[in-house]
Amino acid sequence: MITLPSTAAATAASVLILVSCGPTEIPPYAVVEAQQFSRDGRDAFREGKVDEAYQAYAKALELQRSIDDSAGIVRTLVNLAAISNAAGRSSDASVFLDAIDRYIGTVEASTGIDPRDKPLNEALAEASWMRAYLHADAGRISAAWAEIQRGKSRAGGSSREIAGRFANLEARLFLDSGDPASALTTSRRALRLNRRNDDDTETADSWRYIGRSLSQTGDPSGAYDAFAKALELDTKLARTSKVTDDLLGMAAAARDAGRPDQALACAERARTAARAAGDSNAEARANKLKSSL
């Protein structure tokens, strides 16, 4: 049985697509059952129970395929890809995304995709975001950009919620490419979008990218404030690995701003958090930063 640490699940669960229906609509039984299995899968994933999450989403997918629920099929395959990636199975994640492309190919060849079908088109944009995210993780920057453009060109790519997530990923890619000025502009745009969406997870990520960008463009005090704002949200969301990243960012920014005592305090908090979470890599980073002060 594969168990994902609860902290990793809490961090990665933000990529799962929520299932919803209209406020007054009474959906058919198969749809209700699929939605319940999807909720079960999401809850299991949040608890770090990877096998249970797979099983629940697989049951949802079977029901969705039985009624050819295009939006449901795509949503569930994206969720399975997200779970696989969080569990360290990036190749499995790609398999699920490939399954989306094959299925959508049959839809396009038979009936076409209605641009007014908001659930389907937004799910397809999420699939492109997930594919771009995998490329970014693997260092395939050009491929990630191409997938982002593909996602944004879809009918659902202009959704306000998805636009904020795309902007955060774009900021990350600019940073990975050594362009902090563009990353700063993009992350600030992402912040506006994600705040307007009341999306605390993406807002925290926007603040972190702003902090990283400011650190690299010579504004350590501004970077410290940005990391502190990310920390406030990540603590509320219990995103353990992000909390450690935020504290390390604050420590480095305080050091660069000429505040060694504050930097040492932040590094110690990061070390304590990392050790409690069992994150040896983050703990080593915190110790290295402390030794440099």
CSV table of C-alpha atoms in Angstrom, one decimal:
chain,number,residue,atom,x,y,z
A,1,MET,CA,0.0,0.0,0.0
A,2,ILE,CA,1.4,3.4,-1.0
A,3,THR,CA,0.8,6.2,1.5
A,4,LEU,CA,1.6,9.8,0.7
A,5,PRO,CA,2.7,11.9,3.7
A,6,SER,CA,-0.2,14.0,4.8
A,7,THR,CA,1.8,17.2,4.4
A,8,ALA,CA,2.6,16.4,0.8
A,9,ALA,CA,-1.0,15.5,0.1
A,10,ALA,CA,-2.2,18.8,1.6
A,11,THR,CA,0.3,20.7,-0.6
A,12,ALA,CA,-0.6,18.8,-3.8
A,13,ALA,CA,-4.3,18.5,-3.3
A,14,SER,CA,-4.7,22.1,-4.5
A,15,VAL,CA,-4.3,20.8,-8.1
A,16,LEU,CA,-7.3,18.5,-7.9
A,17,ILE,CA,-10.4,19.7,-9.8
A,18,LEU,CA,-13.5,20.2,-7.7
A,19,VAL,CA,-16.7,18.5,-8.8
A,20,SER,CA,-19.8,20.6,-8.8
A,21,CYS,CA,-23.3,20.9,-10.3
A,22,GLY,CA,-25.9,23.6,-10.6
A,23,PRO,CA,-27.5,24.8,-7.4
A,24,THR,CA,-31.0,23.6,-8.4
A,25,GLU,CA,-30.2,20.9,-10.8
A,26,ILE,CA,-30.9,17.3,-9.7
A,27,PRO,CA,-28.3,15.2,-11.6
A,28,PRO,CA,-28.9,11.6,-12.7
A,29,TYR,CA,-27.9,8.8,-10.3
A,30,ALA,CA,-24.7,7.8,-12.2
A,31,VAL,CA,-23.5,11.4,-12.0
A,32,VAL,CA,-24.3,11.6,-8.3
A,33,GLU,CA,-22.4,8.4,-7.7
A,34,ALA,CA,-19.4,9.6,-9.8
A,35,GLN,CA,-19.3,12.8,-7.8
A,36,GLN,CA,-19.3,11.0,-4.5
A,37,PHE,CA,-16.5,8.7,-5.6
A,38,SER,CA,-14.6,11.9,-6.7
A,39,ARG,CA,-15.1,13.4,-3.3
A,40,ASP,CA,-14.0,10.2,-1.7
A,41,GLY,CA,-10.8,10.3,-3.8
A,42,ARG,CA,-10.1,13.9,-3.0
A,43,ASP,CA,-10.6,13.2,0.7
A,44,ALA,CA,-8.3,10.1,0.6
A,45,PHE,CA,-5.6,12.0,-1.2
A,46,ARG,CA,-5.7,14.9,1.3
A,47,GLU,CA,-5.2,12.3,4.0
A,48,GLY,CA,-2.2,10.8,2.1
A,49,LYS,CA,-4.0,7.6,1.2
A,50,VAL,CA,-2.8,7.2,-2.4
A,51,ASP,CA,-4.2,3.7,-3.1
A,52,GLU,CA,-7.6,4.6,-1.8
A,53,ALA,CA,-7.6,7.8,-3.8
A,54,TYR,CA,-6.8,5.8,-7.0
A,55,GLN,CA,-9.5,3.3,-6.3
A,56,ALA,CA,-12.2,6.0,-5.7
A,57,TYR,CA,-11.2,8.0,-8.8
A,58,ALA,CA,-11.1,4.8,-10.9
A,59,LYS,CA,-14.7,4.0,-9.9
A,60,ALA,CA,-15.7,7.6,-10.8
A,61,LEU,CA,-14.0,7.2,-14.1
A,62,GLU,CA,-15.8,4.0,-14.9
A,63,LEU,CA,-19.2,5.6,-14.3
A,64,GLN,CA,-18.3,8.7,-16.3
A,65,ARG,CA,-17.2,6.5,-19.2
A,66,SER,CA,-20.4,4.5,-19.1
A,67,ILE,CA,-22.4,7.6,-19.8
A,68,ASP,CA,-19.7,9.3,-21.9
A,69,ASP,CA,-19.5,12.3,-19.5
A,70,SER,CA,-16.8,14.1,-21.4
A,71,ALA,CA,-16.2,16.8,-18.7
A,72,GLY,CA,-16.2,14.2,-15.9
A,73,ILE,CA,-13.8,11.9,-17.8
A,74,VAL,CA,-11.3,14.7,-18.4
A,75,ARG,CA,-11.6,16.0,-14.8
A,76,THR,CA,-11.0,12.6,-13.3
A,77,LEU,CA,-8.0,11.8,-15.6
A,78,VAL,CA,-6.4,15.1,-14.6
A,79,ASN,CA,-7.0,14.3,-10.9
A,80,LEU,CA,-5.4,10.9,-11.4
A,81,ALA,CA,-2.4,12.6,-13.1
A,82,ALA,CA,-2.1,15.0,-10.1
A,83,ILE,CA,-2.2,12.1,-7.6
A,84,SER,CA,0.4,10.2,-9.6
A,85,ASN,CA,2.8,13.2,-9.8
A,86,ALA,CA,2.4,13.9,-6.1
A,87,ALA,CA,3.3,10.3,-5.4
A,88,GLY,CA,6.4,10.5,-7.5
A,89,ARG,CA,5.0,8.7,-10.5
A,90,SER,CA,5.4,11.3,-13.2
A,91,SER,CA,5.4,8.7,-15.9
A,92,ASP,CA,2.0,7.5,-14.8
A,93,ALA,CA,0.8,11.1,-14.7
A,94,SER,CA,1.8,11.4,-18.4
A,95,VAL,CA,-0.1,8.2,-19.2
A,96,PHE,CA,-3.3,9.7,-17.7
A,97,LEU,CA,-2.8,12.9,-19.7
A,98,ASP,CA,-2.2,10.9,-22.8
A,99,ALA,CA,-5.5,9.2,-22.2
A,100,ILE,CA,-7.2,12.6,-22.3
A,101,ASP,CA,-5.7,13.4,-25.6
A,102,ARG,CA,-6.8,10.1,-27.1
A,103,TYR,CA,-10.3,10.5,-25.8
A,104,ILE,CA,-10.7,14.1,-26.8
A,105,GLY,CA,-9.5,13.1,-30.3
A,106,THR,CA,-12.5,10.8,-30.6
A,107,VAL,CA,-14.8,13.6,-29.4
A,108,GLU,CA,-13.4,16.1,-31.9
A,109,ALA,CA,-13.7,13.5,-34.7
A,110,SER,CA,-17.2,12.6,-34.0
A,111,THR,CA,-19.2,15.5,-32.6
A,112,GLY,CA,-16.7,18.2,-32.1
A,113,ILE,CA,-16.2,20.2,-28.9
A,114,ASP,CA,-18.8,22.9,-28.2
A,115,PRO,CA,-16.9,26.1,-27.1
A,116,ARG,CA,-19.9,26.9,-24.9
A,117,ASP,CA,-19.4,23.7,-22.9
A,118,LYS,CA,-17.7,25.4,-19.9
A,119,PRO,CA,-17.1,22.4,-17.7
A,120,LEU,CA,-15.4,20.4,-20.5
A,121,ASN,CA,-13.3,23.3,-21.8
A,122,GLU,CA,-12.1,24.4,-18.4
A,123,ALA,CA,-11.2,20.7,-17.6
A,124,LEU,CA,-9.2,20.6,-20.9
A,125,ALA,CA,-7.4,23.8,-19.9
A,126,GLU,CA,-6.6,22.2,-16.5
A,127,ALA,CA,-5.2,19.2,-18.4
A,128,SER,CA,-2.9,21.5,-20.3
A,129,TRP,CA,-1.8,23.2,-17.1
A,130,MET,CA,-1.0,19.8,-15.5
A,131,ARG,CA,1.0,18.8,-18.6
A,132,ALA,CA,2.9,22.1,-18.5
A,133,TYR,CA,3.6,21.6,-14.8
A,134,LEU,CA,5.1,18.2,-15.5
A,135,HIS,CA,7.3,19.7,-18.2
A,136,ALA,CA,8.4,22.4,-15.8
A,137,ASP,CA,9.3,19.8,-13.1
A,138,ALA,CA,11.4,18.0,-15.6
A,139,GLY,CA,13.2,21.1,-16.8
A,140,ARG,CA,11.6,21.1,-20.2
A,141,ILE,CA,11.0,24.8,-20.3
A,142,SER,CA,10.1,25.2,-24.0
A,143,ALA,CA,7.7,22.3,-23.8
A,144,ALA,CA,6.1,23.8,-20.7
A,145,TRP,CA,5.6,27.2,-22.5
A,146,ALA,CA,4.1,25.4,-25.5
A,147,GLU,CA,1.6,23.6,-23.3
A,148,ILE,CA,0.7,26.8,-21.5
A,149,GLN,CA,-0.1,28.4,-24.9
A,150,ARG,CA,-2.1,25.4,-25.8
A,151,GLY,CA,-4.1,25.6,-22.6
A,152,LYS,CA,-4.7,29.3,-22.9
A,153,SER,CA,-5.9,28.9,-26.5
A,154,ARG,CA,-8.7,26.5,-25.4
A,155,ALA,CA,-12.1,27.9,-24.8
A,156,GLY,CA,-11.7,27.3,-21.1
A,157,GLY,CA,-8.3,28.9,-20.9
A,158,SER,CA,-9.7,32.4,-20.3
A,159,SER,CA,-11.4,31.3,-17.1
A,160,ARG,CA,-10.4,33.7,-14.4
A,161,GLU,CA,-9.5,30.9,-12.0
A,162,ILE,CA,-7.4,29.1,-14.5
A,163,ALA,CA,-5.7,32.3,-15.7
A,164,GLY,CA,-4.3,32.8,-12.2
A,165,ARG,CA,-2.9,29.4,-12.1
A,166,PHE,CA,-1.3,29.8,-15.5
A,167,ALA,CA,0.2,33.1,-14.5
A,168,ASN,CA,1.8,31.5,-11.5
A,169,LEU,CA,3.3,28.8,-13.6
A,170,GLU,CA,4.5,31.4,-16.1
A,171,ALA,CA,6.3,33.2,-13.3
A,172,ARG,CA,8.0,30.0,-12.2
A,173,LEU,CA,9.2,29.4,-15.8
A,174,PHE,CA,10.6,32.9,-16.0
A,175,LEU,CA,12.5,32.3,-12.8
A,176,ASP,CA,13.8,29.0,-14.0
A,177,SER,CA,14.9,30.7,-17.2
A,178,GLY,CA,16.9,33.4,-15.3
A,179,ASP,CA,14.5,36.2,-16.0
A,180,PRO,CA,13.4,37.6,-12.6
A,181,ALA,CA,12.2,40.9,-14.0
A,182,SER,CA,9.6,39.1,-16.2
A,183,ALA,CA,8.8,36.8,-13.3
A,184,LEU,CA,8.1,39.8,-11.0
A,185,THR,CA,5.7,41.3,-13.5
A,186,THR,CA,3.9,38.0,-14.1
A,187,SER,CA,3.7,37.0,-10.5
A,188,ARG,CA,2.2,40.4,-9.6
A,189,ARG,CA,-0.5,39.9,-12.3
A,190,ALA,CA,-1.1,36.4,-10.9
A,191,LEU,CA,-1.5,37.8,-7.4
A,192,ARG,CA,-4.2,40.2,-8.6
A,193,LEU,CA,-6.1,37.3,-10.3
A,194,ASN,CA,-5.7,34.9,-7.4
A,195,ARG,CA,-6.8,37.4,-4.8
A,196,ARG,CA,-9.8,38.2,-6.9
A,197,ASN,CA,-10.6,34.5,-7.0
A,198,ASP,CA,-10.2,34.2,-3.2
A,199,ASP,CA,-7.8,31.4,-3.9
A,200,ASP,CA,-5.5,31.3,-0.9
A,201,THR,CA,-3.3,28.5,-2.3
A,202,GLU,CA,-2.5,30.2,-5.5
A,203,THR,CA,-2.2,33.6,-3.8
A,204,ALA,CA,0.4,32.1,-1.5
A,205,ASP,CA,2.3,30.8,-4.5
A,206,SER,CA,2.1,34.3,-6.1
A,207,TRP,CA,3.6,35.9,-3.0
A,208,ARG,CA,6.4,33.3,-3.0
A,209,TYR,CA,7.2,34.0,-6.7
A,210,ILE,CA,7.2,37.7,-6.0
A,211,GLY,CA,9.6,37.1,-3.1
A,212,ARG,CA,11.9,35.0,-5.3
A,213,SER,CA,11.8,37.6,-8.0
A,214,LEU,CA,12.5,40.5,-5.7
A,215,SER,CA,15.4,38.6,-4.1
A,216,GLN,CA,17.0,38.3,-7.5
A,217,THR,CA,16.3,41.9,-8.6
A,218,GLY,CA,17.9,43.5,-5.6
A,219,ASP,CA,15.1,44.2,-3.2
A,220,PRO,CA,15.6,41.9,-0.2
A,221,SER,CA,13.4,43.9,2.1
A,222,GLY,CA,10.5,43.7,-0.4
A,223,ALA,CA,11.3,40.0,-0.8
A,224,TYR,CA,11.1,39.4,3.0
A,225,ASP,CA,7.7,41.0,3.2
A,226,ALA,CA,6.4,38.9,0.2
A,227,PHE,CA,7.7,35.6,1.8
A,228,ALA,CA,6.1,36.6,5.1
A,229,LYS,CA,2.7,37.1,3.3
A,230,ALA,CA,3.1,33.7,1.7
A,231,LEU,CA,3.9,32.2,5.1
A,232,GLU,CA,0.8,33.6,6.7
A,233,LEU,CA,-1.4,31.8,4.1
A,234,ASP,CA,0.6,28.6,3.9
A,235,THR,CA,0.4,28.3,7.7
A,236,LYS,CA,-3.3,28.7,7.5
A,237,LEU,CA,-3.5,26.1,4.8
A,238,ALA,CA,-1.1,23.7,6.6
A,239,ARG,CA,1.2,23.4,3.6
A,240,THR,CA,4.2,22.1,5.5
A,241,SER,CA,6.8,22.1,2.7
A,242,LYS,CA,5.7,25.6,1.5
A,243,VAL,CA,6.0,26.9,5.1
A,244,THR,CA,9.6,25.8,5.2
A,245,ASP,CA,10.3,27.4,1.8
A,246,ASP,CA,8.7,30.6,3.0
A,247,LEU,CA,10.8,30.7,6.1
A,248,LEU,CA,14.0,29.9,4.2
A,249,GLY,CA,13.1,32.7,1.7
A,250,MET,CA,12.6,35.1,4.7
A,251,ALA,CA,16.0,34.1,6.2
A,252,ALA,CA,17.9,34.6,2.9
A,253,ALA,CA,16.2,38.0,2.4
A,254,ALA,CA,16.9,39.2,5.9
A,255,ARG,CA,20.5,38.2,5.5
A,256,ASP,CA,20.8,40.1,2.2
A,257,ALA,CA,19.1,43.1,3.8
A,258,GLY,CA,21.8,43.2,6.5
A,259,ARG,CA,19.7,41.8,9.3
A,260,PRO,CA,21.6,38.7,10.5
A,261,ASP,CA,19.8,38.2,13.7
A,262,GLN,CA,16.4,38.1,12.0
A,263,ALA,CA,17.9,35.8,9.3
A,264,LEU,CA,19.2,33.4,12.0
A,265,ALA,CA,15.8,33.4,13.7
A,266,CYS,CA,14.0,32.6,10.4
A,267,ALA,CA,16.5,29.9,9.5
A,268,GLU,CA,16.0,28.3,12.9
A,269,ARG,CA,12.2,28.3,12.5
A,270,ALA,CA,12.7,26.7,9.0
A,271,ARG,CA,15.0,24.0,10.5
A,272,THR,CA,12.5,23.2,13.2
A,273,ALA,CA,9.6,23.0,10.8
A,274,ALA,CA,11.5,20.8,8.4
A,275,ARG,CA,12.7,18.4,11.1
A,276,ALA,CA,9.1,18.1,12.4
A,277,ALA,CA,7.9,17.3,8.9
A,278,GLY,CA,10.7,14.8,8.3
A,279,ASP,CA,12.0,16.8,5.4
A,280,SER,CA,15.8,16.2,5.6
A,281,ASN,CA,16.6,18.2,2.4
A,282,ALA,CA,14.9,21.3,3.7
A,283,GLU,CA,16.5,20.8,7.1
A,284,ALA,CA,19.9,20.6,5.4
A,285,ARG,CA,19.2,23.8,3.5
A,286,ALA,CA,18.3,25.5,6.8
A,287,ASN,CA,21.4,24.3,8.5
A,288,LYS,CA,23.6,25.5,5.6
A,289,LEU,CA,21.9,28.9,5.7
A,290,LYS,CA,22.5,29.2,9.4
A,291,SER,CA,26.1,28.3,9.1
A,292,SER,CA,26.6,31.1,6.6
A,293,LEU,CA,25.4,33.8,9.0
